[in-house]
Short mmCIF file of C-alpha atoms and ligand atoms in Angstrom, two decimals:
data_model
loop_
_atom_site.label_atom_id
_atom_site.label_comp_id
_atom_site.label_asym_id
_atom_site.label_seq_id
_atom_site.Cartn_x
_atom_site.Cartn_y
_atom_site.Cartn_z
CA MET A 1 19.77 20.57 -56.83
CA LYS A 2 21.56 23.54 -55.26
CA LYS A 3 18.64 23.89 -52.81
CA LEU A 4 18.95 20.24 -51.79
CA PHE A 5 22.67 20.66 -51.23
CA VAL A 6 22.09 23.68 -48.93
CA ILE A 7 19.45 21.73 -46.94
CA LEU A 8 21.87 18.82 -46.60
CA ILE A 9 24.65 21.10 -45.33
CA ILE A 10 22.29 22.73 -42.78
CA CYS A 11 21.13 19.29 -41.58
CA THR A 12 24.69 18.04 -41.07
CA ILE A 13 25.45 21.10 -38.93
CA ILE A 14 22.23 21.12 -36.91
CA ALA A 15 21.56 17.41 -36.46
CA PRO A 16 24.56 16.67 -34.19
CA ALA A 17 23.68 19.74 -32.10
CA TRP A 18 20.14 18.36 -31.67
CA ALA A 19 21.45 14.91 -30.88
CA GLN A 20 23.73 16.35 -28.22
CA LYS A 21 21.08 18.43 -26.50
CA LEU A 22 21.67 17.72 -22.84
CA PRO A 23 18.96 17.57 -20.17
CA ARG A 24 18.75 20.79 -18.21
CA VAL A 25 19.32 20.52 -14.46
CA ILE A 26 18.95 23.44 -12.07
CA ILE A 27 20.75 23.22 -8.73
CA LEU A 28 19.00 24.98 -5.88
CA ALA A 29 21.65 25.47 -3.19
CA THR A 30 20.81 25.93 0.47
CA GLY A 31 24.22 25.53 2.19
CA GLY A 32 25.31 22.71 4.50
CA THR A 33 28.60 20.87 4.74
CA ILE A 34 28.71 20.27 0.99
CA ALA A 35 29.34 24.00 0.79
CA GLY A 36 31.43 24.01 3.99
CA ALA A 37 34.97 25.32 4.27
CA GLY A 38 37.55 24.56 6.94
CA ALA A 39 40.81 26.32 7.77
CA SER A 40 42.84 23.31 6.54
CA ALA A 41 42.33 19.88 4.98
CA ASP A 42 42.98 17.92 8.17
CA ARG A 43 40.99 20.09 10.52
CA ALA A 44 37.59 18.89 11.57
CA GLY A 45 36.13 22.33 12.46
CA TYR A 46 34.52 24.16 9.57
CA GLU A 47 31.75 26.55 8.70
CA ALA A 48 28.73 25.18 6.80
CA GLY A 49 27.31 26.97 3.75
CA LYS A 50 30.40 29.06 2.89
CA ILE A 51 31.10 28.02 -0.71
CA PRO A 52 28.86 29.36 -3.51
CA ILE A 53 27.15 26.90 -5.84
CA GLU A 54 29.18 27.95 -8.93
CA ASP A 55 32.40 26.89 -7.13
CA LEU A 56 30.85 23.53 -6.18
CA ILE A 57 29.88 22.82 -9.79
CA GLY A 58 33.47 23.75 -10.75
CA THR A 59 34.76 20.79 -8.68
CA ILE A 60 33.16 18.31 -11.12
CA PRO A 61 34.02 19.61 -14.62
CA SER A 62 33.07 16.31 -16.34
CA ILE A 63 29.43 16.82 -15.30
CA LYS A 64 29.12 19.23 -18.25
CA LYS A 65 28.91 16.13 -20.47
CA VAL A 66 25.90 14.85 -18.50
CA ALA A 67 23.68 17.90 -18.17
CA ASP A 68 23.28 21.54 -18.95
CA ILE A 69 23.61 22.92 -15.43
CA THR A 70 22.75 26.20 -13.80
CA GLY A 71 22.84 27.02 -10.12
CA GLU A 72 20.76 29.26 -7.87
CA GLN A 73 21.52 30.11 -4.27
CA ILE A 74 18.27 29.84 -2.29
CA ALA A 75 19.92 30.04 1.15
CA SER A 76 23.32 29.55 2.81
CA VAL A 77 22.63 27.86 6.10
CA GLY A 78 23.73 24.86 8.08
CA SER A 79 20.58 22.76 7.93
CA GLN A 80 20.09 22.90 11.71
CA ASP A 81 18.97 26.45 10.85
CA MET A 82 16.53 25.34 8.14
CA THR A 83 13.19 27.13 8.37
CA VAL A 84 9.66 26.77 7.05
CA ASP A 85 10.25 30.01 5.12
CA ILE A 86 13.19 28.46 3.23
CA TRP A 87 11.09 25.31 2.59
CA LYS A 88 8.39 27.47 1.06
CA LYS A 89 10.91 29.41 -1.04
CA LEU A 90 12.39 26.14 -2.33
CA ALA A 91 9.02 24.60 -3.09
CA ILE A 92 7.65 27.66 -4.88
CA ARG A 93 10.78 27.99 -7.02
CA ALA A 94 10.83 24.25 -7.86
CA ASN A 95 7.15 24.31 -8.88
CA GLN A 96 7.82 27.40 -11.00
CA ILE A 97 10.85 25.79 -12.73
CA PHE A 98 8.76 22.85 -13.90
CA LYS A 99 5.69 24.91 -14.74
CA ASN A 100 7.78 27.18 -16.97
CA ASN A 101 9.66 24.19 -18.42
CA GLU A 102 13.00 25.65 -17.33
CA ALA A 103 14.58 22.25 -16.56
CA GLU A 104 14.14 18.48 -16.79
CA GLY A 105 15.37 17.95 -13.23
CA ILE A 106 16.32 19.75 -10.02
CA VAL A 107 19.08 19.04 -7.50
CA VAL A 108 18.86 20.57 -4.04
CA THR A 109 22.14 20.81 -2.15
CA HIS A 110 21.46 20.74 1.56
CA GLY A 111 23.03 20.13 4.95
CA THR A 112 22.56 16.59 6.14
CA ASP A 113 21.10 17.28 9.58
CA THR A 114 17.58 18.07 8.40
CA GLN A 115 17.82 16.93 4.77
CA GLU A 116 15.20 14.24 5.30
CA GLU A 117 12.70 16.84 6.56
CA THR A 118 13.16 19.18 3.59
CA GLY A 119 12.96 16.20 1.25
CA TYR A 120 9.65 15.03 2.70
CA PHE A 121 8.21 18.56 2.78
CA LEU A 122 9.02 18.96 -0.93
CA ASP A 123 7.64 15.50 -1.61
CA LEU A 124 4.28 16.61 -0.24
CA VAL A 125 4.01 19.98 -1.95
CA LEU A 126 5.67 19.67 -5.38
CA THR A 127 3.26 19.44 -8.26
CA SER A 128 5.38 17.93 -11.06
CA ASP A 129 6.50 14.35 -11.55
CA LYS A 130 9.90 15.52 -12.86
CA PRO A 131 12.89 14.47 -10.73
CA VAL A 132 13.95 16.42 -7.65
CA VAL A 133 17.04 15.04 -5.91
CA LEU A 134 18.51 16.22 -2.62
CA THR A 135 22.13 15.67 -1.71
CA GLY A 136 24.82 16.92 0.62
CA SER A 137 28.04 15.73 2.16
CA MET A 138 29.48 14.69 5.46
CA ARG A 139 32.89 16.27 4.86
CA PRO A 140 33.47 19.91 3.94
CA ALA A 141 34.78 20.78 0.48
CA THR A 142 38.23 21.54 1.95
CA ALA A 143 38.61 18.16 3.74
CA ILE A 144 40.79 15.21 2.75
CA SER A 145 38.63 12.91 0.59
CA ALA A 146 35.65 15.27 0.55
CA ASP A 147 32.48 13.37 -0.40
CA GLY A 148 30.57 16.39 -1.73
CA PRO A 149 31.78 16.39 -5.38
CA LYS A 150 30.89 12.69 -5.86
CA ASN A 151 27.50 13.08 -4.19
CA LEU A 152 26.77 16.16 -6.32
CA TYR A 153 27.87 14.35 -9.49
CA ASP A 154 25.58 11.41 -8.68
CA ALA A 155 22.64 13.67 -7.80
CA ILE A 156 22.94 15.48 -11.14
CA THR A 157 23.10 12.20 -13.09
CA ILE A 158 19.98 11.02 -11.23
CA ALA A 159 18.08 14.29 -11.84
CA ALA A 160 19.05 14.22 -15.53
CA ASN A 161 17.93 10.60 -16.02
CA PRO A 162 14.39 10.04 -17.39
CA LYS A 163 14.11 6.89 -15.23
CA SER A 164 13.95 9.16 -12.18
CA LYS A 165 10.65 10.69 -13.29
CA GLY A 166 7.49 9.83 -11.33
CA ARG A 167 9.33 8.53 -8.26
CA GLY A 168 8.65 11.38 -5.85
CA VAL A 169 11.43 13.41 -4.27
CA LEU A 170 14.68 11.46 -3.93
CA VAL A 171 17.80 11.71 -1.76
CA SER A 172 21.13 10.69 -3.27
CA PHE A 173 23.96 9.84 -0.90
CA ASN A 174 27.07 7.66 -1.02
CA GLU A 175 25.85 6.05 -4.28
CA GLY A 176 22.48 5.10 -2.79
CA ILE A 177 19.18 6.54 -4.01
CA PHE A 178 16.49 6.86 -1.35
CA ASP A 179 12.83 7.83 -1.28
CA ALA A 180 12.67 11.15 0.61
CA ARG A 181 9.69 9.79 2.56
CA ASP A 182 11.59 6.85 3.99
CA VAL A 183 15.16 8.10 4.33
CA MET A 184 16.82 9.25 7.53
CA LYS A 185 20.26 10.31 8.70
CA LEU A 186 21.64 7.32 10.58
CA SER A 187 25.20 8.36 11.38
CA THR A 188 26.45 11.61 12.89
CA THR A 189 29.75 11.65 10.99
CA LYS A 190 30.21 8.74 8.56
CA THR A 191 30.02 9.24 4.80
CA ASN A 192 27.41 6.47 4.49
CA ALA A 193 25.16 8.50 6.77
CA PHE A 194 21.81 7.87 5.07
CA GLY A 195 19.54 4.87 4.97
CA SER A 196 15.88 3.90 4.88
CA PRO A 197 15.43 1.48 7.80
CA ASN A 198 11.96 0.29 6.73
CA THR A 199 12.38 0.02 2.98
CA GLY A 200 16.05 0.18 1.99
CA PRO A 201 17.30 2.22 -0.98
CA VAL A 202 15.21 2.42 -4.15
CA GLY A 203 18.21 2.52 -6.46
CA GLN A 204 21.86 3.07 -7.05
CA ALA A 205 24.02 5.62 -8.87
CA TYR A 206 27.41 4.42 -9.95
CA ASP A 207 29.87 5.86 -12.42
CA GLY A 208 27.21 7.92 -14.17
CA ARG A 209 24.81 4.97 -14.41
CA VAL A 210 21.47 5.08 -12.60
CA GLU A 211 19.45 1.97 -11.76
CA TYR A 212 16.24 1.52 -9.78
CA TYR A 213 15.25 -1.66 -7.94
CA ALA A 214 12.18 -0.48 -6.04
CA THR A 215 9.46 2.15 -6.23
CA SER A 216 8.06 4.54 -3.67
CA THR A 217 5.87 2.94 -1.03
CA ARG A 218 3.26 5.70 -1.39
CA GLU A 219 1.54 7.86 -3.97
CA VAL A 220 3.86 10.22 -5.82
CA GLN A 221 3.45 13.45 -7.75
CA PRO A 222 1.25 14.69 -9.28
CA VAL A 223 -1.37 12.77 -7.23
CA LYS A 224 0.14 13.63 -3.87
CA PRO A 225 0.61 17.40 -3.64
CA ILE A 226 -0.78 19.58 -0.89
CA GLN A 227 -0.97 23.11 -2.27
CA ILE A 228 1.06 25.88 -0.64
CA THR A 229 1.74 29.49 -1.58
CA ALA A 230 4.02 32.16 -0.12
CA ASP A 231 1.07 33.20 2.08
CA THR A 232 0.39 29.73 3.49
CA LYS A 233 0.80 29.89 7.24
CA LEU A 234 1.71 26.52 8.65
CA PRO A 235 0.11 25.59 11.97
CA ARG A 236 2.40 25.03 14.95
CA VAL A 237 3.16 21.38 15.64
CA ASP A 238 5.79 20.39 18.22
CA ILE A 239 7.50 17.12 19.09
CA VAL A 240 7.74 15.74 22.63
CA TYR A 241 10.17 12.90 23.36
CA MET A 242 9.16 10.05 25.66
CA TYR A 243 11.64 8.34 28.00
CA ALA A 244 11.51 6.30 31.20
CA ASP A 245 9.83 8.18 34.04
CA ALA A 246 9.24 11.28 31.89
CA PRO A 247 7.13 14.01 33.51
CA SER A 248 4.32 15.50 31.40
CA ASP A 249 5.32 19.16 31.85
CA GLN A 250 6.28 19.68 28.20
CA ILE A 251 2.88 18.54 26.93
CA ASP A 252 1.07 20.81 29.37
CA MET A 253 3.34 23.70 28.48
CA LEU A 254 2.57 23.25 24.75
CA VAL A 255 -1.17 23.09 25.39
CA GLY A 256 -0.77 26.35 27.34
CA LYS A 257 0.93 27.83 24.27
CA LYS A 258 -2.11 26.83 22.19
CA VAL A 259 -0.19 24.75 19.66
CA ASP A 260 -2.23 23.10 16.91
CA GLY A 261 -0.61 19.70 17.14
CA ILE A 262 1.78 17.58 19.19
CA VAL A 263 3.71 14.60 17.88
CA ILE A 264 4.89 12.29 20.62
CA ALA A 265 8.12 10.44 19.89
CA GLY A 266 6.88 7.52 21.94
CA VAL A 267 8.72 4.39 22.99
CA GLY A 268 8.31 1.20 20.96
CA ASN A 269 4.92 1.09 19.26
CA GLY A 270 4.24 4.77 20.02
CA ASN A 271 3.72 4.16 23.74
CA PHE A 272 3.95 6.55 26.65
CA ASN A 273 3.59 6.42 30.42
CA LYS A 274 0.63 7.26 32.64
CA ALA A 275 1.74 10.86 33.18
CA TYR A 276 1.83 11.40 29.41
CA THR A 277 -1.52 9.64 28.99
CA GLU A 278 -3.22 12.05 31.40
CA ALA A 279 -1.54 15.05 29.73
CA VAL A 280 -2.57 13.77 26.28
CA LYS A 281 -6.19 13.60 27.48
CA ARG A 282 -5.92 17.25 28.55
CA ALA A 283 -4.35 18.18 25.19
CA VAL A 284 -7.08 16.41 23.20
CA ALA A 285 -9.78 18.06 25.35
CA ALA A 286 -8.18 21.43 24.51
CA GLY A 287 -8.53 20.66 20.77
CA VAL A 288 -4.87 19.83 20.10
CA ILE A 289 -4.29 17.05 17.54
CA VAL A 290 -1.98 14.49 19.16
CA CYS A 291 -0.13 12.06 16.91
CA ARG A 292 1.65 9.00 18.28
CA ALA A 293 4.99 8.32 16.57
CA SER A 294 8.02 6.40 17.78
CA ARG A 295 11.59 7.16 18.75
CA THR A 296 12.43 3.64 17.51
CA PRO A 297 14.06 4.01 14.07
CA SER A 298 12.16 1.27 12.24
CA GLY A 299 8.72 -0.33 12.20
CA ARG A 300 5.36 1.37 12.35
CA VAL A 301 3.06 2.71 15.03
CA VAL A 302 -0.10 0.61 14.91
CA LEU A 303 -3.52 2.12 15.46
CA HIS A 304 -5.41 0.67 18.48
CA ASP A 305 -2.68 -1.63 19.71
CA GLU A 306 -1.53 -1.16 23.32
CA ILE A 307 -3.27 2.21 23.23
CA ASN A 308 -6.90 2.59 22.15
CA ASP A 309 -6.63 5.67 19.93
CA ASP A 310 -10.38 6.11 19.56
CA GLN A 311 -10.77 6.26 23.32
CA LEU A 312 -7.78 8.53 23.86
CA GLY A 313 -8.51 10.72 20.83
CA THR A 314 -5.09 10.29 19.22
CA ILE A 315 -3.94 9.48 15.69
CA VAL A 316 -0.84 7.50 14.65
CA SER A 317 2.10 8.30 12.36
CA ASP A 318 2.18 4.83 10.74
CA ASP A 319 5.87 4.43 9.76
CA LEU A 320 6.80 8.12 9.62
CA THR A 321 9.49 9.30 12.02
CA PRO A 322 8.38 11.98 14.51
CA GLN A 323 10.13 14.72 12.50
CA LYS A 324 8.30 13.69 9.32
CA ALA A 325 4.98 13.12 11.10
CA ARG A 326 5.25 16.73 12.27
CA ILE A 327 5.56 17.94 8.66
CA LEU A 328 2.59 15.90 7.44
CA LEU A 329 0.49 17.07 10.39
CA MET A 330 1.42 20.73 9.78
CA LEU A 331 0.47 20.46 6.12
CA GLY A 332 -2.57 18.29 6.82
CA LEU A 333 -3.89 20.83 9.32
CA THR A 334 -3.97 23.45 6.55
CA ARG A 335 -6.66 21.23 4.95
CA SER A 336 -8.68 19.91 7.86
CA LYS A 337 -8.87 19.51 11.63
CA ASP A 338 -10.90 16.33 11.29
CA LYS A 339 -9.05 13.44 12.96
CA LYS A 340 -10.32 10.81 10.55
CA GLN A 341 -9.19 12.84 7.53
CA LEU A 342 -5.82 13.57 9.14
CA GLN A 343 -5.35 9.89 10.00
CA ASP A 344 -6.10 8.96 6.38
CA LEU A 345 -3.25 11.21 5.23
CA PHE A 346 -0.83 9.17 7.35
CA PHE A 347 -1.92 5.97 5.66
CA LYS A 348 -1.79 7.54 2.20
CA TYR A 349 1.26 9.85 2.12
N1 LIG B 401 25.05 20.69 10.58
C1 LIG B 401 25.32 21.05 9.24
C2 LIG B 401 24.12 20.88 8.31
O1 LIG B 401 23.28 20.04 8.46
C3 LIG B 401 26.43 20.28 8.71
C4 LIG B 401 26.10 18.82 8.58
C5 LIG B 401 26.15 18.38 7.17
O2 LIG B 401 25.79 19.06 6.24
O3 LIG B 401 26.63 17.28 7.04
O4 LIG B 401 24.07 21.65 7.38
#
């Protein structure tokens, strides 16, 4: 009887603690405006990546009821200074967190300028189907009506929510949830800076509640990953922009530099002028993989449309923007130089 009583007491103490066990979310901070500080609240000028992650978490004390949060500073840069080395560091740490079961979800705080590129890179190389959510802000932490704390709060609620599992890497911004593959920065300064022109958002975060209305358009983890390690050397792939009457000097210069790939941000359906066409022939003959993408923000680049890709020796980006096509080509080239295999990746990932 006494034994039963003791067990009962222990259960009443432990059970609520079990019931309250919060999902663990690790924030990997890289800098950006969300961690930016200005001299005063009404001054536009500020320095990105100044505020440490612990201070950012401190701006949203109620988040402690949503998740058990820890923060790690991976870098402190404005995202215009994002590098492949930081991408690799992020990816390796994120894979390790899930492999060691250190967290249920990850949030990456990041400048907005290249957030879509980091998101897509992670989307291709992460090996777990647990949620990874990128976010940032358009206004520095010291600004009037800073958007960072709300975006960070939403990102944590998304990463902590089991519904976010198996959806690939996500970007959370201004209450919208976007697939990292499809999202792009669409405004230079507004707080609703992000959108997915081809697909729209996949969900919404509001007041701590997370809802999804669509799924990723492509395969997600763990089917998708392309393996990388700290030693992986990514091939050089550059982007060349097409515009009316553009001379082909940049393409020829890149071939001279022996780059592995060139993505052309073509006009319309991935088109370019006669000067580019001749330079592309020279690039292909030199063994450079040339991928046709488009500077147009929505739609896809269609294989063998105005341009016969088989004849010219090019591949197409499908609906990836030039900056994302570059990432897929860099990673794809670590696997194969075969054009057919590379083209397949663009239709699959
Ligand atoms: N250019 C900086 C960056 O991308 C600030 C822009 C931002 O975060 O909104 O980190």
